[in-house]
XYZ file of C-alpha atoms in Angstrom:
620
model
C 0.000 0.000 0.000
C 1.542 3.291 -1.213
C -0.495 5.784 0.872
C 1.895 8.859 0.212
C 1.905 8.169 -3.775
C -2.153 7.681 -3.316
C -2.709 10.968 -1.588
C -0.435 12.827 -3.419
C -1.650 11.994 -6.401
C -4.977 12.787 -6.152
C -3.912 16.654 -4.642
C -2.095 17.131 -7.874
C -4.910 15.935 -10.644
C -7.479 17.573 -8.626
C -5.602 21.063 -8.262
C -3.795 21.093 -11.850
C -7.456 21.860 -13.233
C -9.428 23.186 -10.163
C -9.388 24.313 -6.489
C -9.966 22.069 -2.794
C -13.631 22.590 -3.581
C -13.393 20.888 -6.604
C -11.510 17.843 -5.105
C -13.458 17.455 -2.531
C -16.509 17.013 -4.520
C -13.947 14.479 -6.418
C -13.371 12.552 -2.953
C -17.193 12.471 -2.398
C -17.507 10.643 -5.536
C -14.671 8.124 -4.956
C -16.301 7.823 -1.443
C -19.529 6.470 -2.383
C -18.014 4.381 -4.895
C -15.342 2.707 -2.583
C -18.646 2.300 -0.048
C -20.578 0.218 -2.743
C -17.713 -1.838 -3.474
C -17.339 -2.795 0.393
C -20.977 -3.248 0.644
C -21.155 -0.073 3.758
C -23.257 2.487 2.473
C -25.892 3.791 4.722
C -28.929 3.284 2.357
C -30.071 6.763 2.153
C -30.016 8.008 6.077
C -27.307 10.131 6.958
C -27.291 9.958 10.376
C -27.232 5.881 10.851
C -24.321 4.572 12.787
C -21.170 3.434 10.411
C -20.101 -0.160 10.969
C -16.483 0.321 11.924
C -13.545 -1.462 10.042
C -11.054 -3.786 12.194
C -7.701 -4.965 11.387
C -9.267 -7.984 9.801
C -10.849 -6.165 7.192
C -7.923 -4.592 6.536
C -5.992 -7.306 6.105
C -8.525 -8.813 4.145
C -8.969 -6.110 1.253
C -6.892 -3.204 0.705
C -10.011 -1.101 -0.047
C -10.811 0.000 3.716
C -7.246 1.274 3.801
C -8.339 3.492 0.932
C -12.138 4.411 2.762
C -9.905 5.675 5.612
C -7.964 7.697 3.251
C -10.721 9.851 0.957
C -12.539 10.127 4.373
C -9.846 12.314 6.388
C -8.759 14.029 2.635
C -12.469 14.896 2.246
C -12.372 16.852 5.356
C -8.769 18.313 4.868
C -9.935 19.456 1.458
C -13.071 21.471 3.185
C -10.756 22.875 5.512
C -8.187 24.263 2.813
C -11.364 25.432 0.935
C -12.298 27.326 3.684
C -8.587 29.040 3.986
C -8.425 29.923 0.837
C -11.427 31.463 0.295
C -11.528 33.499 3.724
C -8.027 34.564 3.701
C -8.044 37.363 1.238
C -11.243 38.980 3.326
C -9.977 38.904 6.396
C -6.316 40.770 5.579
C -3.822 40.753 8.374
C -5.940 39.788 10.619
C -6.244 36.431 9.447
C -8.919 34.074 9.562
C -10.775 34.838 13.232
C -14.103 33.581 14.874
C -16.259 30.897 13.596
C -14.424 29.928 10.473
C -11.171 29.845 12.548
C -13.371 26.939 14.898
C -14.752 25.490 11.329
C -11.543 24.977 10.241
C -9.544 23.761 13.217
C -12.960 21.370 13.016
C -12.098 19.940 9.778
C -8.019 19.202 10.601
C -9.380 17.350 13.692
C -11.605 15.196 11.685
C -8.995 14.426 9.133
C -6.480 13.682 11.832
C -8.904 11.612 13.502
C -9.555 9.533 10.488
C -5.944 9.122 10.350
C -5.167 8.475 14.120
C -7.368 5.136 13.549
C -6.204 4.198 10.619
C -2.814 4.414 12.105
C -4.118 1.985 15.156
C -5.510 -0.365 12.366
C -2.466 -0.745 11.031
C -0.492 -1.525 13.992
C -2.057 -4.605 14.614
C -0.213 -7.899 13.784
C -3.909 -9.054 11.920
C -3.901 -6.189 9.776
C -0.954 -7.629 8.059
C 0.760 -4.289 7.165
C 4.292 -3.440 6.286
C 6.677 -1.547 8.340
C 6.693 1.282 5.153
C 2.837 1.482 4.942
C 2.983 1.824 8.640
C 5.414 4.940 8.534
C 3.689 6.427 5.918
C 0.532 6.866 7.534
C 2.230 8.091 10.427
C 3.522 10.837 8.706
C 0.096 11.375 7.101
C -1.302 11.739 10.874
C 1.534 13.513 12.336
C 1.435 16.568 8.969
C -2.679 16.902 10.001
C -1.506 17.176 13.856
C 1.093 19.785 12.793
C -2.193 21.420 10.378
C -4.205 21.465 13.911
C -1.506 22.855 15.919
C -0.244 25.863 13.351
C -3.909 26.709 13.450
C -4.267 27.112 16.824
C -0.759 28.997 17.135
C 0.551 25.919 19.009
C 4.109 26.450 17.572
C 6.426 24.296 19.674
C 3.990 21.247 19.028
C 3.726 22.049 15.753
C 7.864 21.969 15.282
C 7.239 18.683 16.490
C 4.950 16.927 14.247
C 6.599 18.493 11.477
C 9.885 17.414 12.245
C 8.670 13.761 12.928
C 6.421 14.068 9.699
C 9.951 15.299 7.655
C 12.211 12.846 9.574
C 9.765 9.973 8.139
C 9.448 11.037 4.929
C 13.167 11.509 4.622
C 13.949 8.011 6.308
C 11.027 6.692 3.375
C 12.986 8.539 0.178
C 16.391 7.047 1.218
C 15.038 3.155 1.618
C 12.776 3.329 -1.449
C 15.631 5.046 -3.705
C 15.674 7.590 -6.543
C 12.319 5.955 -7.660
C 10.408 8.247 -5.724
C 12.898 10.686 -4.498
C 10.831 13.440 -6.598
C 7.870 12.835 -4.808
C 9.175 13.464 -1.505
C 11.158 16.179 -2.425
C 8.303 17.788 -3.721
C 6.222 17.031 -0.557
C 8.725 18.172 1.634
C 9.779 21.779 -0.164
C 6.168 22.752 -0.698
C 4.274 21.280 1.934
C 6.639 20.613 5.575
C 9.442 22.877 5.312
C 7.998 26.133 4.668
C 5.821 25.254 7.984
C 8.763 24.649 9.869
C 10.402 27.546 9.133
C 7.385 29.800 9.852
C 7.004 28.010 13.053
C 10.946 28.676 14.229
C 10.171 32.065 12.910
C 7.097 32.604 15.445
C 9.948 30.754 17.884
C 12.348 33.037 17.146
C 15.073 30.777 16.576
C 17.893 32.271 14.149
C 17.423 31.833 10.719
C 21.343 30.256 10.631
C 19.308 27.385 11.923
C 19.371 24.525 9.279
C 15.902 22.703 8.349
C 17.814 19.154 9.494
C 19.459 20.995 13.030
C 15.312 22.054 13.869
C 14.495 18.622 13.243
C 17.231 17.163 15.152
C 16.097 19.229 18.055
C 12.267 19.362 18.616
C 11.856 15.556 16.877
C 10.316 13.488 19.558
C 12.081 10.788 20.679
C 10.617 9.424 23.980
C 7.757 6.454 23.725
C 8.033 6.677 19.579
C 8.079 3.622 18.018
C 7.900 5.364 14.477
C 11.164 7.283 15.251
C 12.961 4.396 16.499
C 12.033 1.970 13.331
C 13.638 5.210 11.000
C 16.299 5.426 12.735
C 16.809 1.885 13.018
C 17.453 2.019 9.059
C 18.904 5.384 8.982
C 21.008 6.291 12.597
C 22.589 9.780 10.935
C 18.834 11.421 10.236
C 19.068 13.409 13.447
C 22.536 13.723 13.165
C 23.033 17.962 13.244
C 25.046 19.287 10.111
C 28.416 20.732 10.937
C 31.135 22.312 8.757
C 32.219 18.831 7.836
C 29.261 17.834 5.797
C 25.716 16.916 5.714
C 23.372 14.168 4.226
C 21.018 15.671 1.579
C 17.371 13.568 1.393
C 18.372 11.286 -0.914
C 21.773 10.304 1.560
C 24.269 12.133 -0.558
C 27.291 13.557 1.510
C 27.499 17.042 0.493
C 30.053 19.948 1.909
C 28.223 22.354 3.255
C 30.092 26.130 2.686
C 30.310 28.883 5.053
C 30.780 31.811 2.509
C 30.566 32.638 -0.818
C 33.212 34.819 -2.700
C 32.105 37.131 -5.665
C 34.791 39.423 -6.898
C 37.526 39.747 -4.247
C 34.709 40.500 -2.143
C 33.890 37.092 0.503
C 30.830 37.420 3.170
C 29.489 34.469 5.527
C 26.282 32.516 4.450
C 24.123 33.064 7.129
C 21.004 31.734 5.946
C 21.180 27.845 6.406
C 18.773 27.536 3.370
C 21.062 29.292 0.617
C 24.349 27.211 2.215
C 22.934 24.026 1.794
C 21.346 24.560 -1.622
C 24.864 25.564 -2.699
C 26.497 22.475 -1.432
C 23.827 20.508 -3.472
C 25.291 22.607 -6.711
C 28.937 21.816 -5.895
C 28.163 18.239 -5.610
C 26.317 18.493 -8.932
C 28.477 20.288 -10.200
C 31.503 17.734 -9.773
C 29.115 14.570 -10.960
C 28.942 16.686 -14.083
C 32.186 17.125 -14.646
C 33.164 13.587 -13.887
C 30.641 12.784 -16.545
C 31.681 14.858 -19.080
C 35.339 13.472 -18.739
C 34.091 9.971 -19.546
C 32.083 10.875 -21.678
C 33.631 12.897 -24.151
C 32.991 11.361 -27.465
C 29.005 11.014 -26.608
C 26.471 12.873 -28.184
C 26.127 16.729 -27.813
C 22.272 16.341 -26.261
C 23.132 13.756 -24.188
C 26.116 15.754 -22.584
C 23.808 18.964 -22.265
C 20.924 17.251 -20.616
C 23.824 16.377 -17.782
C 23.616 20.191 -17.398
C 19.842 19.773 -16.056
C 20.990 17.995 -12.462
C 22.978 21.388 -12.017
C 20.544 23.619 -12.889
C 17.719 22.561 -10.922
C 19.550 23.013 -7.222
C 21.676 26.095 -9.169
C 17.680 27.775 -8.967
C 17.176 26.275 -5.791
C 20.279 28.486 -4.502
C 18.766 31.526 -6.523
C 15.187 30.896 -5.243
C 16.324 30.775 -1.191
C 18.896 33.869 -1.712
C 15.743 36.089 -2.756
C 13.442 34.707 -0.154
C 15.714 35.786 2.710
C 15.988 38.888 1.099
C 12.188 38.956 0.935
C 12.021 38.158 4.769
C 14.027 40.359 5.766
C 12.660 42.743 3.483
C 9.312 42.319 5.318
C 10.731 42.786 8.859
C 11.689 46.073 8.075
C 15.447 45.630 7.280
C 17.033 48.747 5.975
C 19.187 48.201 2.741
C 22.134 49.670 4.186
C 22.115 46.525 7.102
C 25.099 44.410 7.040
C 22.464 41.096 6.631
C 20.865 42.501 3.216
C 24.457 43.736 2.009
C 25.598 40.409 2.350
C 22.488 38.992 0.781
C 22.957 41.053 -1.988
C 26.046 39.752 -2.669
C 25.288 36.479 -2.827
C 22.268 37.069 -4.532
C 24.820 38.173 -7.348
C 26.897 35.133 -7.246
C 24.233 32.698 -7.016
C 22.744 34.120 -9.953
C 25.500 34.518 -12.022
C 26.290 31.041 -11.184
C 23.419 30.090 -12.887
C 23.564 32.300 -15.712
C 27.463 30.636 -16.416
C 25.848 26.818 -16.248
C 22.991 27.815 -18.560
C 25.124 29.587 -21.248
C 27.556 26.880 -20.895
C 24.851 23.986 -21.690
C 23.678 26.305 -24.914
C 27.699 25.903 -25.906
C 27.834 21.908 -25.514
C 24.542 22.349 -27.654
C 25.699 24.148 -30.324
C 28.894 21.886 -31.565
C 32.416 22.135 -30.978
C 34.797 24.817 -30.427
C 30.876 26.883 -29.757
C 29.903 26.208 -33.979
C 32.661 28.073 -35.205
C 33.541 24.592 -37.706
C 30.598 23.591 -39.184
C 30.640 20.189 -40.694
C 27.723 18.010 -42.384
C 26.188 15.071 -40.510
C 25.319 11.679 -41.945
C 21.465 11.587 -42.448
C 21.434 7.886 -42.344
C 24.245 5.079 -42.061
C 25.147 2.660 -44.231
C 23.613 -0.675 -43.415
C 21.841 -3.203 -44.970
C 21.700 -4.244 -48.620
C 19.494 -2.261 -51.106
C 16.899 -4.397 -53.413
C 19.088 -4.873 -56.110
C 21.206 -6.605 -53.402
C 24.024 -3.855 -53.527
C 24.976 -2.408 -49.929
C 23.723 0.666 -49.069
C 25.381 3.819 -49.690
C 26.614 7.301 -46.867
C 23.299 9.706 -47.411
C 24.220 13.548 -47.371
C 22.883 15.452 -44.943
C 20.182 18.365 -46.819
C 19.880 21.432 -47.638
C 16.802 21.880 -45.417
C 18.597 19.752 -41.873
C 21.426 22.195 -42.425
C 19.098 25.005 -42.051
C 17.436 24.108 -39.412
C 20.977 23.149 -37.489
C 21.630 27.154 -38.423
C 18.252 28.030 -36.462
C 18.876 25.962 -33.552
C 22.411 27.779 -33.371
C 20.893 30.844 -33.775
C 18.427 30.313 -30.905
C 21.077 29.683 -29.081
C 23.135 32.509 -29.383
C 20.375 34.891 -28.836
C 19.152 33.028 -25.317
C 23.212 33.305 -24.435
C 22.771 37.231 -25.544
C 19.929 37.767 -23.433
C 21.536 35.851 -20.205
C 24.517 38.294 -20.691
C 22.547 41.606 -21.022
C 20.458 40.360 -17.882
C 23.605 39.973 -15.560
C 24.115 43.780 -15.903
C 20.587 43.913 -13.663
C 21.959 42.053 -10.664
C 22.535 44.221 -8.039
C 26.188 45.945 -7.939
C 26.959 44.779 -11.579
C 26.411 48.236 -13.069
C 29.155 50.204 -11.314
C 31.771 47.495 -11.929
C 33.142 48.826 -15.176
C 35.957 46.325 -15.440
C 33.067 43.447 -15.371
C 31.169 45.132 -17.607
C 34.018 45.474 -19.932
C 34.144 41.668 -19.683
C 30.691 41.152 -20.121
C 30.917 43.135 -23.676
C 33.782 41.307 -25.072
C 31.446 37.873 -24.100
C 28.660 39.309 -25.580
C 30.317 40.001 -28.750
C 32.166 36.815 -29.054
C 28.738 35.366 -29.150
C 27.527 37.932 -31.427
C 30.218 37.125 -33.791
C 29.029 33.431 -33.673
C 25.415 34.456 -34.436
C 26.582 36.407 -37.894
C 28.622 33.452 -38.683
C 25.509 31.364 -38.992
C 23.260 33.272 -40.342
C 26.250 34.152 -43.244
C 26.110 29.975 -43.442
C 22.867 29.937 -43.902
C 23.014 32.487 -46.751
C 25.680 30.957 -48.265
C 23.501 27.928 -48.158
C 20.427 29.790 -50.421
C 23.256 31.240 -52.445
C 23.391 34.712 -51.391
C 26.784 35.575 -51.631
C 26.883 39.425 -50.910
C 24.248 38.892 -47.633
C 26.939 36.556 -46.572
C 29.889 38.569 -46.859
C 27.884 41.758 -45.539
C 26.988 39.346 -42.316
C 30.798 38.015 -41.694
C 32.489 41.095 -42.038
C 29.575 42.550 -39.479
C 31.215 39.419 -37.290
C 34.644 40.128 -37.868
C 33.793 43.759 -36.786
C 32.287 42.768 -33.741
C 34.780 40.273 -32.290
C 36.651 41.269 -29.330
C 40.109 41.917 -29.101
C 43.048 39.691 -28.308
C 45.366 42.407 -27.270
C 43.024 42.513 -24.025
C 41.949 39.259 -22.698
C 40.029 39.303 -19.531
C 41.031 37.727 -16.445
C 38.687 34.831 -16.203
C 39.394 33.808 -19.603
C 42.306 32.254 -17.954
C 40.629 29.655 -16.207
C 39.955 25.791 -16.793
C 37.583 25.347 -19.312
C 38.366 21.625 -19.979
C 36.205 19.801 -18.138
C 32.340 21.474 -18.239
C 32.082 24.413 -20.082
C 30.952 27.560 -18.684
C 30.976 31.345 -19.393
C 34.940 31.559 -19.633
C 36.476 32.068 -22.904
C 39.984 31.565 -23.741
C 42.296 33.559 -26.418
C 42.433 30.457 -28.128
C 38.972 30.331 -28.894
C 38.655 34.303 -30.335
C 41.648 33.587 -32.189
C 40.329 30.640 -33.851
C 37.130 32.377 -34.388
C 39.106 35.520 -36.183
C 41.356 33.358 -38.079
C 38.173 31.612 -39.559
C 35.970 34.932 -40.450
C 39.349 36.492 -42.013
C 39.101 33.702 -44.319
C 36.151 33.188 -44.908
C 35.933 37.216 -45.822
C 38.394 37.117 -48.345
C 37.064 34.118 -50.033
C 33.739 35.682 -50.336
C 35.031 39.239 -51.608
C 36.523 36.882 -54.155
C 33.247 34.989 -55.115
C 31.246 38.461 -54.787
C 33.798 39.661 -57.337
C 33.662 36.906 -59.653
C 29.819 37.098 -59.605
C 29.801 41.225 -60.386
C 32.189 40.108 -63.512
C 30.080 37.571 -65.225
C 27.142 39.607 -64.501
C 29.042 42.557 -66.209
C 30.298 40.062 -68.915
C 26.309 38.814 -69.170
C 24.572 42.129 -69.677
C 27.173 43.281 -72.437
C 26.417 40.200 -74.536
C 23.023 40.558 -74.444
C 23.340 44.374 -76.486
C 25.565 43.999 -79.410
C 26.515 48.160 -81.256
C 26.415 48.233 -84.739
C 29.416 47.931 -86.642
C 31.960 49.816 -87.001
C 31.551 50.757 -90.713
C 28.610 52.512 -89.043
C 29.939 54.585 -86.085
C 32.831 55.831 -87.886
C 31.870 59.095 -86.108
C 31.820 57.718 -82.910
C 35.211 57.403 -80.939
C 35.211 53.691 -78.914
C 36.486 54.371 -75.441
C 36.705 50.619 -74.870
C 38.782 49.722 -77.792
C 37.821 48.728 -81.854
C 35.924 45.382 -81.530
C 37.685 44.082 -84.320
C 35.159 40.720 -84.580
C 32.745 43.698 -85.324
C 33.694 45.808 -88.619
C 31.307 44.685 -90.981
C 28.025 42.721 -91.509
C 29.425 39.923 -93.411
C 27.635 38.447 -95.367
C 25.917 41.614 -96.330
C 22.154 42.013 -96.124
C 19.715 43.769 -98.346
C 18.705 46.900 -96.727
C 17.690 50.391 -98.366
C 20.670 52.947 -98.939
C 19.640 56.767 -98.409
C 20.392 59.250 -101.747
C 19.603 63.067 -102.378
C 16.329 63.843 -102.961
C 16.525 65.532 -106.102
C 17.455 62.365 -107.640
C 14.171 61.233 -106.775
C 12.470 64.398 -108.347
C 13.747 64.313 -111.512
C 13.244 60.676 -111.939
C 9.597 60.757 -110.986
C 9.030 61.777 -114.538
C 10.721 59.095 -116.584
C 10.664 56.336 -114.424
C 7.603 53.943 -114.757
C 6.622 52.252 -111.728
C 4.418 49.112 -110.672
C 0.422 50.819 -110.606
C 1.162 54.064 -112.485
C -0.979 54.292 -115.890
C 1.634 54.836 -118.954
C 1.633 58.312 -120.433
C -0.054 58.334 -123.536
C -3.374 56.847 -122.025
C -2.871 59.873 -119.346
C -2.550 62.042 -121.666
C -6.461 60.583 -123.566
C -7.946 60.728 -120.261
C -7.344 64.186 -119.894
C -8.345 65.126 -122.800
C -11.678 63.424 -122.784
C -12.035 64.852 -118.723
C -11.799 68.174 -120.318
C -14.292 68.275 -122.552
C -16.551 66.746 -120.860
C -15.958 69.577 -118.524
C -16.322 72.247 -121.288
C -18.905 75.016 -120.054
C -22.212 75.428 -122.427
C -21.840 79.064 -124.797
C -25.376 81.230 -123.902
C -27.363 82.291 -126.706
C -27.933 86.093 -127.130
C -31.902 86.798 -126.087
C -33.415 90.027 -128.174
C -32.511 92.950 -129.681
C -28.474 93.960 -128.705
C -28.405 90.744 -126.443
C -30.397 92.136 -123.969
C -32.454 89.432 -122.553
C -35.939 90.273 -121.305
């Protein structure tokens, strides 16, 4: 019976895609079903008497283990509903009055379901193992620890915290890393933030470390539970020192004492930040053994090594600016030695994280950070074909290419934007010889980004938008004349953020080159273009232009028209005049039939004499 995995579970469905009100309607559901099954529903009146379940029935079917269960997270689901919904009215107050009683009503139900289920299970005729048996324990003990923080019962609720986290830790180092994330998740969301608002209300110093609280309020008089972990685990309540520490899933792990960030070194005194950071320096050397024996694997497989120092490189990031934001909240001026020295390590931490995550986008990207670029197989030879001839090396394409280029490019720009947001971090800005640092960084990677994006180009054909782009690049590289002083440290085993002079000169070595080589193919491509577009208009000849000087030279393959062409030749134009009139041409009549015509057009044409009318030619 895995009661933790079976509550926990349910929480998370219920609450990805609603609230406790939601879930508890869920439970209700689940209830009534689980009561048909076992044959003890209550036939339609509420109020009849429940037939109570033994150790017997128990042992006999699972099920009643699971009736328990939704019973007690039915009423710890109304009482969450209750908080959440009445603790925005009620302001800094709180919740007060009758829905305070309501809900300190509902954890006592829940823990009472829980109390007997715990007695159940106890019982040699129940039949259950010694893990089920701490695991409902711990389910009890978090509701007792609900109760007391309720009622502002803060010692007793240190207590059944710290036996609630004790088991739980005891239960993720016997069952393994197959369900260390589900404890670790329980216990950073759900126990510890109670126990460190309990020691708050305590007043016990912050420099306090979750494991030394529950080393000291644990009970450990008349517990059976405590004894049985223990039994399995005898350094749980063991108190971290400066030596070391066990983490939950029984890693030894340094724990540090202070934190250096630029010549400057101030004490850790938040337990919380110190022991986050010891879980990144113990990542941090697993991932570098890795990537030593592992040095010819593939690129994704030695970036997603990267992730195990990421996640508790956040963790680090995510304590640093909730001490701040505690101490923020009591009133600490920003001038206190406490929030200076927060500050600072606020810095480092996040830096820290900014040098893992740019150097996981530079094992992505290739070797040597994609300066070479070389083609992949698409597919290996193997097999025969079905002609029966073995099958041949298939180039990589045109279009996987590209979209190598775009993944590099991505790449670059997220490394960009982690740069530019360093200069935020408090105390970053007046540091000009940092900043410097940061700029020559930022334009090594900038170089990088022309460079494929000029690939890419050169890939389409483009040869001017590539040479435009790596002379940008070769602009925009930093100088070697000035390396900066953490360029001079190991970068062999996982990268990071450091650069060397090897590197930048490789880089400029390679864009030199590959400028010159592409003035030379721009050049070549402006002279055949030139070379095109005067063979396509071809002057007359020469013969023709006589008048004309040639400033290029006498195209010699161009005197003549040969062989010569029949084409009209201009004369004077008197010529034509006076030939008019003895020439006969195609469709002119001949001249003598001319001549007839006219004559016979002008008499026709010949006007009628008038007769003389009367005496003198007077007419009347």
């Amino acid at each position: 019976m895995d009661i933790t995995r079976f509550i926990i579970d349910r929480r998370d469905k219920a609450l990805l895609v609603g609230d406790y009100a939601l879930y508890r309607k869920q439970l209700s559901r689940r209830l009534l079903v689980v009561r048909k099954k076992l044959k003890r529903t209550t036939r339609g009146r509420k109020y009849t008497p429940k037939a109570s379940i033994t150790a017997e029935d128990i042992a006999s079917n699972h099920e009643f283990v699971y009736l328990l269960l939704l019973s007690a997270e039915r009423a710890w689901a109304l009482a969450m509903h209750m908080k959440s919904t009445h603790a925005a009215d009620q302001g800094a107050r709180g919740i007060t009055g009758s829905t305070k009683r309501h809900v300190v009503s509902r954890f006592q139900k829940a823990n009472t379901y829980a109390t007997h289920l715990v007695n159940l299970l106890q019982e040699d005729a129940s039949g259950a193992s010694t893990q089920s048996l701490l695991q409902a324990r711990a389910y009890q003990q978090s509701l007792q620890g609900a109760i007391a923080f309720e009622k502002g019962h803060w010692e007793r609720c240190l207590r059944s915290y710290a036996e609630t986290r004790l088991l739980y830790t005891a239960l993720a180092q016997s069952q393994g890393t197959k369900q260390d994330d589900l404890f670790k998740d329980l216990l950073s969301n759900t126990i510890d933030p109670s126990l460190r608002y309990a020691a708050y209300q305590l007043k016990l110093p912050r420099t306090l470390s979750i494991e030394a609280i529950v080393a000291r309020y644990v009970p450990r008089e008349n517990n059976s539970f405590v004894a049985e972990a223990l039994q399995s685990n005898p350094d749980l309540l063991q108190e971290p020192g400066t030596a070391g520490r066990k983490s939950a899933t029984g890693d030894l792990a340094d724990v540090p004492r202070t934190i250096t960030w630029r010549s400057r070194t101030v004490k850790l005194e938040d337990a919380t930040i110190a022991q986050a950071l010891a879980s990144v320096a113990a990542a941090e050397t697993t991932l570098k053994s890795f990537l030593s024996a592992n040095q010819k694997a593939d690129r994704r497989a030695r970036a997603a090594a990267y992730d195990d120092v990421l996640l508790p490189s956040q963790d680090a990031v995510d304590a640093t600016k909730t001490a701040i934001d505690e101490l923020t909240a009591d009133g600490v001026h920003q001038g206190d030695q406490r929030m200076q020295s927060l500050q600072i390590t606020r810095t480092a931490v996040n830096y820290n994280l900014v040098e893992w995550r740019v150097g996981r986008n530079r094992v992505l990207c290739g070797e040597q950070d994609g300066v070479l670029f070389e083609s992949e197989v698409a597919r290996e030879p193997g097999g025969l074909r079905a002609d029966g001839e073995p099958r041949e090396e298939q180039e990589e394409s045109t279009g996987r290419k590209l979209n190598r280029l775009k993944e590099r490019v991505v790449l670059y720009d997220s490394t960009i934007q982690s740069l530019n947001s360093v200069k935020e971090f408090p105390g970053v800005a007046a540091d000009e010889a940092f900043v410097s640092e940061l700029e020559a960084k930022k334009a090594y990677f900038s170089s990088l980004r022309c460079l494929a994006i000029a690939r890419s180009h050169m890939l389409h054909g483009n040869k001017r938008n590539a040479l435009a782009l790596l002379s940008r690049a070769l602009d925009s590289s930093p100088h070697l004349s000035s390396p900066s002083p953490s360029q001079d440290s190991d970068n062999e085993g996982a990268p990071k953020l450091e650069i060397s002079p090897a590197q930048i000169r490789a880089l400029k070595d390679l864009l030199e080159r590959s400028v010159l080589q592409h003035r030379a193919l721009v050049e070549v491509e402006n002279l055949s273009s030139s070379r095109s577009q005067k063979n396509d208009f071809k002057p007359p000849p020469v013969i023709e232009r006589l008048d004309e000087y040639p400033p290029g030279g006498v195209d010699l393959t161009n005197l003549v028209t040969y062989p010569p062409k029949l084409q009209p030749v201009p004369v004077k134009p008197i010529f034509l005049d006076v030939a008019w009139n003895y020439i006969d041409y195609p469709g002119r009549p001949k001249k003598g039939a001319v001549k007839a015509v006219d004559a016979k057009s002008e008499a026709a044409v010949e006007p009628k004499k008038e007769t003389k009318k009367g005496w003198f030619g007077f007419g009347r």
